[in-house]
CSV table of C-alpha atoms in Angstrom, one decimal:
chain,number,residue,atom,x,y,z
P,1,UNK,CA,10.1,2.3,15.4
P,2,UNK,CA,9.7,-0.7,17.8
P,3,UNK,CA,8.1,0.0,20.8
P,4,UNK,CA,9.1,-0.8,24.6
P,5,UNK,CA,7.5,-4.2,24.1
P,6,UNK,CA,10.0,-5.1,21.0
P,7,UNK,CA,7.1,-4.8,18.5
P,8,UNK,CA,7.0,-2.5,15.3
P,9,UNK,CA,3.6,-1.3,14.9
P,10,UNK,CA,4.1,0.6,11.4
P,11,UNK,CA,5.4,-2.6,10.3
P,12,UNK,CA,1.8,-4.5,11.6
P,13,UNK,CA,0.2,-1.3,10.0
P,14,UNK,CA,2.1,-2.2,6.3
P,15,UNK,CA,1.3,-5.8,7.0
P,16,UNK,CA,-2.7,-5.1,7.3
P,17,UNK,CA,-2.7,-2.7,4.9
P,18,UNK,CA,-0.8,-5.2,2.3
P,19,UNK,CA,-3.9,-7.7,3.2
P,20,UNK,CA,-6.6,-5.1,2.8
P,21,UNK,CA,-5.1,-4.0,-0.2
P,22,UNK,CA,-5.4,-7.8,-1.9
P,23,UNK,CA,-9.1,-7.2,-1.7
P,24,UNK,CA,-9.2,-3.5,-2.9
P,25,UNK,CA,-6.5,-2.4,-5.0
P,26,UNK,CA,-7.8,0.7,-5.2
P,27,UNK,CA,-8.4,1.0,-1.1
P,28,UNK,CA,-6.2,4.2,-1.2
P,29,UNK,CA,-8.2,5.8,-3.4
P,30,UNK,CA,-11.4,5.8,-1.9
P,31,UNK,CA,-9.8,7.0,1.7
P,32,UNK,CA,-8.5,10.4,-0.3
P,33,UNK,CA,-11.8,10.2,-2.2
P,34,UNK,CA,-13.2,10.3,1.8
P,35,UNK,CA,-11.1,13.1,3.1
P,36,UNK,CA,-11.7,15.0,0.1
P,37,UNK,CA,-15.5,15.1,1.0
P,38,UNK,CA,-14.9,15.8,4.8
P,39,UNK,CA,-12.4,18.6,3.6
P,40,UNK,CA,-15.2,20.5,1.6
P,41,UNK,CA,-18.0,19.6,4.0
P,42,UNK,CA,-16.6,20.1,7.3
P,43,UNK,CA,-12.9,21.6,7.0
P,44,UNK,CA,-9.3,20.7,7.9
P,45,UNK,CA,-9.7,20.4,11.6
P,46,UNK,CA,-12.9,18.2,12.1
P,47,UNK,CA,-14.0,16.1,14.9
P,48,UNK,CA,-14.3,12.6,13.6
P,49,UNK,CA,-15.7,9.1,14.9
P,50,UNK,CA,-13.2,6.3,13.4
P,51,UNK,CA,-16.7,3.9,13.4
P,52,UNK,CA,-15.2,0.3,13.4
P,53,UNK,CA,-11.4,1.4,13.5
P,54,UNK,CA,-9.8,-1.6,13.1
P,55,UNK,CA,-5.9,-0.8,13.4
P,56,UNK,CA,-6.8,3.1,12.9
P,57,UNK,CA,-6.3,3.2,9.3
P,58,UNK,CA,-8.5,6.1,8.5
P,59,UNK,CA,-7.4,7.8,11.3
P,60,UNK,CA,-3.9,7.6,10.4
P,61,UNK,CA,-4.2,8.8,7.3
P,62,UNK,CA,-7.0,12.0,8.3
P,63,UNK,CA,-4.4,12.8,10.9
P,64,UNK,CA,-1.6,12.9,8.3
P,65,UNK,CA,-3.9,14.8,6.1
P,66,UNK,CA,-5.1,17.2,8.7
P,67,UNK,CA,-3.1,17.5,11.7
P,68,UNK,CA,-5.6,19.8,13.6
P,69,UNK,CA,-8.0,17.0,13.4
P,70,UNK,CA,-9.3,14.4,16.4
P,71,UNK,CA,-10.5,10.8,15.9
P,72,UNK,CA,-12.3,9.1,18.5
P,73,UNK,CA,-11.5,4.8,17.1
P,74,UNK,CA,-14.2,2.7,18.3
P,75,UNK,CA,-13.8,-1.0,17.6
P,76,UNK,CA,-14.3,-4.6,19.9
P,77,UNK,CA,-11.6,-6.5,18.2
P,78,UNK,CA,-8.9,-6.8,20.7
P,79,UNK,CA,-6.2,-7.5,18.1
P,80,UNK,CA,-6.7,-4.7,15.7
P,81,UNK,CA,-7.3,-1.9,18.7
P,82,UNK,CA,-3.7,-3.6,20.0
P,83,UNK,CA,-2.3,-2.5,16.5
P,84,UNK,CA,-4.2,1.2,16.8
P,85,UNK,CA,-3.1,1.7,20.9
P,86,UNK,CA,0.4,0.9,20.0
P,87,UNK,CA,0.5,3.2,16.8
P,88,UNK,CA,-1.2,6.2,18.6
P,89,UNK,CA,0.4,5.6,21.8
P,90,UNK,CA,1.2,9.3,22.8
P,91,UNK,CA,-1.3,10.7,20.4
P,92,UNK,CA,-4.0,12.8,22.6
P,93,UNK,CA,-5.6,13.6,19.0
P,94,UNK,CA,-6.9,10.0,19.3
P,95,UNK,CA,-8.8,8.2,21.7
P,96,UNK,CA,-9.4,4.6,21.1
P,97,UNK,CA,-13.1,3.3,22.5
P,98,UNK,CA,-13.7,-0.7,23.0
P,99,UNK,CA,-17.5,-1.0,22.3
P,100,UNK,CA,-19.5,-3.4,20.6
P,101,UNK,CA,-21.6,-2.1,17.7
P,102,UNK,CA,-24.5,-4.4,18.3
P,103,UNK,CA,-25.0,-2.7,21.7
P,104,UNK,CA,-27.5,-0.3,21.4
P,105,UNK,CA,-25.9,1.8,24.4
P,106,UNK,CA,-22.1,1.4,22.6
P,107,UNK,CA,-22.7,5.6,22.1
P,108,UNK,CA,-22.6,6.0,25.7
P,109,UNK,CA,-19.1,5.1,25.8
P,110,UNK,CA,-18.1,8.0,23.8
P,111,UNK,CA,-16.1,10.5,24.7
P,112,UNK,CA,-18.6,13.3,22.9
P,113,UNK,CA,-22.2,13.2,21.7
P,114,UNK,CA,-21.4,14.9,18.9
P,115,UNK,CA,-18.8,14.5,15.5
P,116,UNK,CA,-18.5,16.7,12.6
P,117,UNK,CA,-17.8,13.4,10.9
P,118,UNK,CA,-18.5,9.5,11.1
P,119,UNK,CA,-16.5,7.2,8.4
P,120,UNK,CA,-16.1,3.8,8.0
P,121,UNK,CA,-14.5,1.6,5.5
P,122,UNK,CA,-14.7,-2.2,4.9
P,123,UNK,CA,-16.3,-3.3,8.4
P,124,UNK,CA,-20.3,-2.9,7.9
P,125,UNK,CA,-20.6,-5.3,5.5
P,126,UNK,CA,-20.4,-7.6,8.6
P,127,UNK,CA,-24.3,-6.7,9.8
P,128,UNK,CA,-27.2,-7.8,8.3
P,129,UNK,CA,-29.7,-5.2,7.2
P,130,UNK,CA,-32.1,-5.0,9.8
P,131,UNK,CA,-29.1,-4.1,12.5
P,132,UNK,CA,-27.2,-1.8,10.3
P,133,UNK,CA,-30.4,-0.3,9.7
P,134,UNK,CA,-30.5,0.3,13.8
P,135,UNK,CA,-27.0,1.4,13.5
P,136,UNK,CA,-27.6,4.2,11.1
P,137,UNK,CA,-30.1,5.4,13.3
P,138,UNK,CA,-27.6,5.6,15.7
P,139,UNK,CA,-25.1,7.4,13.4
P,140,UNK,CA,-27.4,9.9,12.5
P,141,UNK,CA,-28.2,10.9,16.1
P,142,UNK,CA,-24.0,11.4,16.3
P,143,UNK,CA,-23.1,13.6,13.3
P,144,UNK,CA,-23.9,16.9,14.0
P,145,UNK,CA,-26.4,19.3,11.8
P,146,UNK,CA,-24.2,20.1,8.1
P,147,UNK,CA,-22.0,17.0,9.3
P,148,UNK,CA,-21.5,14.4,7.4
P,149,UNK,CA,-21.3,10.1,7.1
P,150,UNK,CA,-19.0,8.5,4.9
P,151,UNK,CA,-19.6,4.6,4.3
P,152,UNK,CA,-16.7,2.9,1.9
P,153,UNK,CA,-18.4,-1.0,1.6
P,154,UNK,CA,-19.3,-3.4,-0.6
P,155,UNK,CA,-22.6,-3.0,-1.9
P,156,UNK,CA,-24.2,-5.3,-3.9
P,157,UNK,CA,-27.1,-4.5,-6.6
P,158,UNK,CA,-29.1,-7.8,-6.9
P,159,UNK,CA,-30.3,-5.9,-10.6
P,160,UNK,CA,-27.3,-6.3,-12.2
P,161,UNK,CA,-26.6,-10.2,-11.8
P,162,UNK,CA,-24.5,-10.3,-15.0
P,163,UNK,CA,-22.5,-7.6,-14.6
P,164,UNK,CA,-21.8,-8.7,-10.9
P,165,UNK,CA,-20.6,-12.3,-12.2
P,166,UNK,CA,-18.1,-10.8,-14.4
P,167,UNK,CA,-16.8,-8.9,-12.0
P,168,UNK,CA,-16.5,-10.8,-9.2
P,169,UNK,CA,-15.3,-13.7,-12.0
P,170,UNK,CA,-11.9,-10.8,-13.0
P,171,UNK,CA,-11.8,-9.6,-9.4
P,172,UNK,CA,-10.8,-13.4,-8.2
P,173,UNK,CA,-8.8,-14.1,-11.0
P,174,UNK,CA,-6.6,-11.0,-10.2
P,175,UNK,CA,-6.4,-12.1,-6.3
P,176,UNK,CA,-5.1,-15.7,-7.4
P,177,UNK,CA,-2.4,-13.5,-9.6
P,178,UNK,CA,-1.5,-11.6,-6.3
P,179,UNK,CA,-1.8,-14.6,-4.3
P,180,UNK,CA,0.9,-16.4,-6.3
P,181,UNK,CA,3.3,-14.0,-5.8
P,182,UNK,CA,3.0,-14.1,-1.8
P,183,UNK,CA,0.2,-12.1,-0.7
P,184,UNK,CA,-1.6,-13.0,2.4
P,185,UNK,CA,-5.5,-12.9,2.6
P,186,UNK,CA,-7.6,-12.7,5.6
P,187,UNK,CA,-6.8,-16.4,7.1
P,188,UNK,CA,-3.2,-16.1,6.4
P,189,UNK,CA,-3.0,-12.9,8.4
P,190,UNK,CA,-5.0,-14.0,11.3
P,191,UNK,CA,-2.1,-17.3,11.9
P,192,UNK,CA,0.8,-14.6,11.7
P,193,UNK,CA,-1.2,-12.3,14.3
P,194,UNK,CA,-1.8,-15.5,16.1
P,195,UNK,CA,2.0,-16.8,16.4
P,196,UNK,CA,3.8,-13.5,17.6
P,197,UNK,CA,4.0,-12.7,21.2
P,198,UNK,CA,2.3,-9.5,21.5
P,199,UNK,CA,-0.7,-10.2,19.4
P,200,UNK,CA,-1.1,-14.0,20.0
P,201,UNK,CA,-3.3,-13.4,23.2
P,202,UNK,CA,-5.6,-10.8,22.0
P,203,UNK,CA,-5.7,-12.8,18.8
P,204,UNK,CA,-7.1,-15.7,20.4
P,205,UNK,CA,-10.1,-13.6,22.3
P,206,UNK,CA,-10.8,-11.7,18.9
P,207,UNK,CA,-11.5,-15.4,17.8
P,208,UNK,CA,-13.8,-16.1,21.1
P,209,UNK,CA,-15.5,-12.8,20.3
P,210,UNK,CA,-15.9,-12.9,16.3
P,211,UNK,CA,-15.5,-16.9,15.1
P,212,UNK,CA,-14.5,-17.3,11.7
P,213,UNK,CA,-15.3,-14.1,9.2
P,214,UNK,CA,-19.2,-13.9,8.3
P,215,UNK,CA,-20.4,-11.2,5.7
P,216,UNK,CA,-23.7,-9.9,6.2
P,217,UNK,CA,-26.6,-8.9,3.4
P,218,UNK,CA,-24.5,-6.6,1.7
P,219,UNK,CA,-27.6,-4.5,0.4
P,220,UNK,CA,-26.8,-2.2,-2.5
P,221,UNK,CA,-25.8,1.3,-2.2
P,222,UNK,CA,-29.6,2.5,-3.5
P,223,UNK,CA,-30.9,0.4,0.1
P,224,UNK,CA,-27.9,2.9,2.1
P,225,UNK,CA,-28.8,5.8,0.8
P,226,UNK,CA,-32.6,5.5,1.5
P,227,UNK,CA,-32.0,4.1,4.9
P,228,UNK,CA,-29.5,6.8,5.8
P,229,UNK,CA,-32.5,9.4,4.7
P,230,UNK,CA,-35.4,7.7,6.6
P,231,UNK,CA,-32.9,7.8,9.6
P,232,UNK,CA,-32.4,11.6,9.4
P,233,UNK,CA,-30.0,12.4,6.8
P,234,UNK,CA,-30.8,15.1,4.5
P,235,UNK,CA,-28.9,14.1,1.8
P,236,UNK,CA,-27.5,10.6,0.4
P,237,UNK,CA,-25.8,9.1,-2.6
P,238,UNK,CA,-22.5,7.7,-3.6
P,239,UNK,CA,-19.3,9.7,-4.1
P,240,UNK,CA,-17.1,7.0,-5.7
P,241,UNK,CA,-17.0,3.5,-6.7
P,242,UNK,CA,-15.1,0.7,-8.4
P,243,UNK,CA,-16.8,-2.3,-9.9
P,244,UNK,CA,-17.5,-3.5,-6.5
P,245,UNK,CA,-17.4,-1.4,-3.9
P,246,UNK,CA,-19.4,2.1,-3.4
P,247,UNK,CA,-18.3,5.1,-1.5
P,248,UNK,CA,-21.6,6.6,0.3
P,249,UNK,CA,-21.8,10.0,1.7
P,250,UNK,CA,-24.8,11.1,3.9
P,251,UNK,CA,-25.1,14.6,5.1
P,252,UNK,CA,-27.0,15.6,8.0
């Protein structure tokens, strides 16, 4: 449904989630995976921070799982919280948050000091280990007591280095099938975003804010779990994974 500024958000929702999905065929997957784990830990009508939102696509599809829930999205990319403020617009389940994750005051411009749930998917990966080790520290001062944390990442185990070439080697060569028949990656996406009306101006800041897309250490899911228990977590250990990437639940 196109919105009073002529733009179709579900259709920018599809279009991300198309892009995403290039990466991580099986990125559905791990979301139900996720919201089957805040269902048995926390029930159907949780409080939940959206950590790194994006466009809102964990929010959308908690809300669509359990409509009595709330999701408070915080996120500094001025593009993709475009995408989530037009898609929730009229929502009062969801309040979107503009807050930089490297600030250590970015809990202050919460709406609550407390969630039942924190979960974040694909975004982390972005800090090095010594600042998403902070960051966890934060976290775990958000999630109440029996709450939980639900981290879906790549995470890399250096142990493994054969393994980890093969799969990275059948990984790529599936993405350059894909990619021949149309699919856009990351760069590609960003130059749409950048040419239509709407999004080309907070396209253009997301650039001044971000540069170019920089991965950070990536540690494996063993380094998560230990840091997520030294940080006040009782409990810690994956929940799912494909070849690549690990689903990590901590419980508080």
């Amino acid at each position: 449904m196109a919105t009073s500024t002529g733009t179709d958000w579900n259709a920018w929702q599809e279009s991300w989630d198309r892009q995403q999905e290039w990466y991580m065929p099986d990125r559905e997957e791990r979301f139900r995976v996720m919201l089957d784990m805040v269902e048995a830990l926390v029930g159907r009508a949780p409080r939940v921070l959206d950590l790194a939102c994006g466009t809102g696509t964990i929010s959308a599809r908690l809300l669509a799982r359990f409509p009595e829930a709330t999701s408070t999205g915080v996120d500094l990319d001025p593009a993709l919280l475009a995408i989530a403020e037009g898609t929730f617009a009229g929502d009062d389940r969801v309040t979107l948050v503009t807050a930089d994750l490297k600030d250590p005051d970015w809990p202050a411009e919460l709406p609550h000091d407390a969630y039942d749930a924190v979960l974040t998917a694909t975004a982390l990966h972005w800090f090095r280990s010594e600042p998403l080790a902070a960051l966890y520290g934060q976290v775990a001062g958000l999630v109440r007591d029996g709450g939980v944390f639900l981290n879906a990442d790549h995470m890399i185990d250096d142990t493994t280095p054969r393994i980890n070439a093969a799969e990275r080697a059948r990984r790529h060569a599936r993405m350059d099938e894909a990619k021949a028949g149309g699919a856009l990656d990351w760069a590609e996406w960003w130059q749409v975003a950048a040419q239509d009306p709407v999004l080309a101006e907070p396209t253009a800041r997301r650039f001044e804010i971000y540069g170019e897309h920089a991965d950070g250490d990536m540690p494996s899911a063993a380094w998560h779990a230990r840091v997520l228990r030294e940080k006040g977590f009782a409990e810690a250990r994956p929940v799912w994974c494909s070849p690549s990437d690990t689903l990590l639940l901590a419980l508080k």
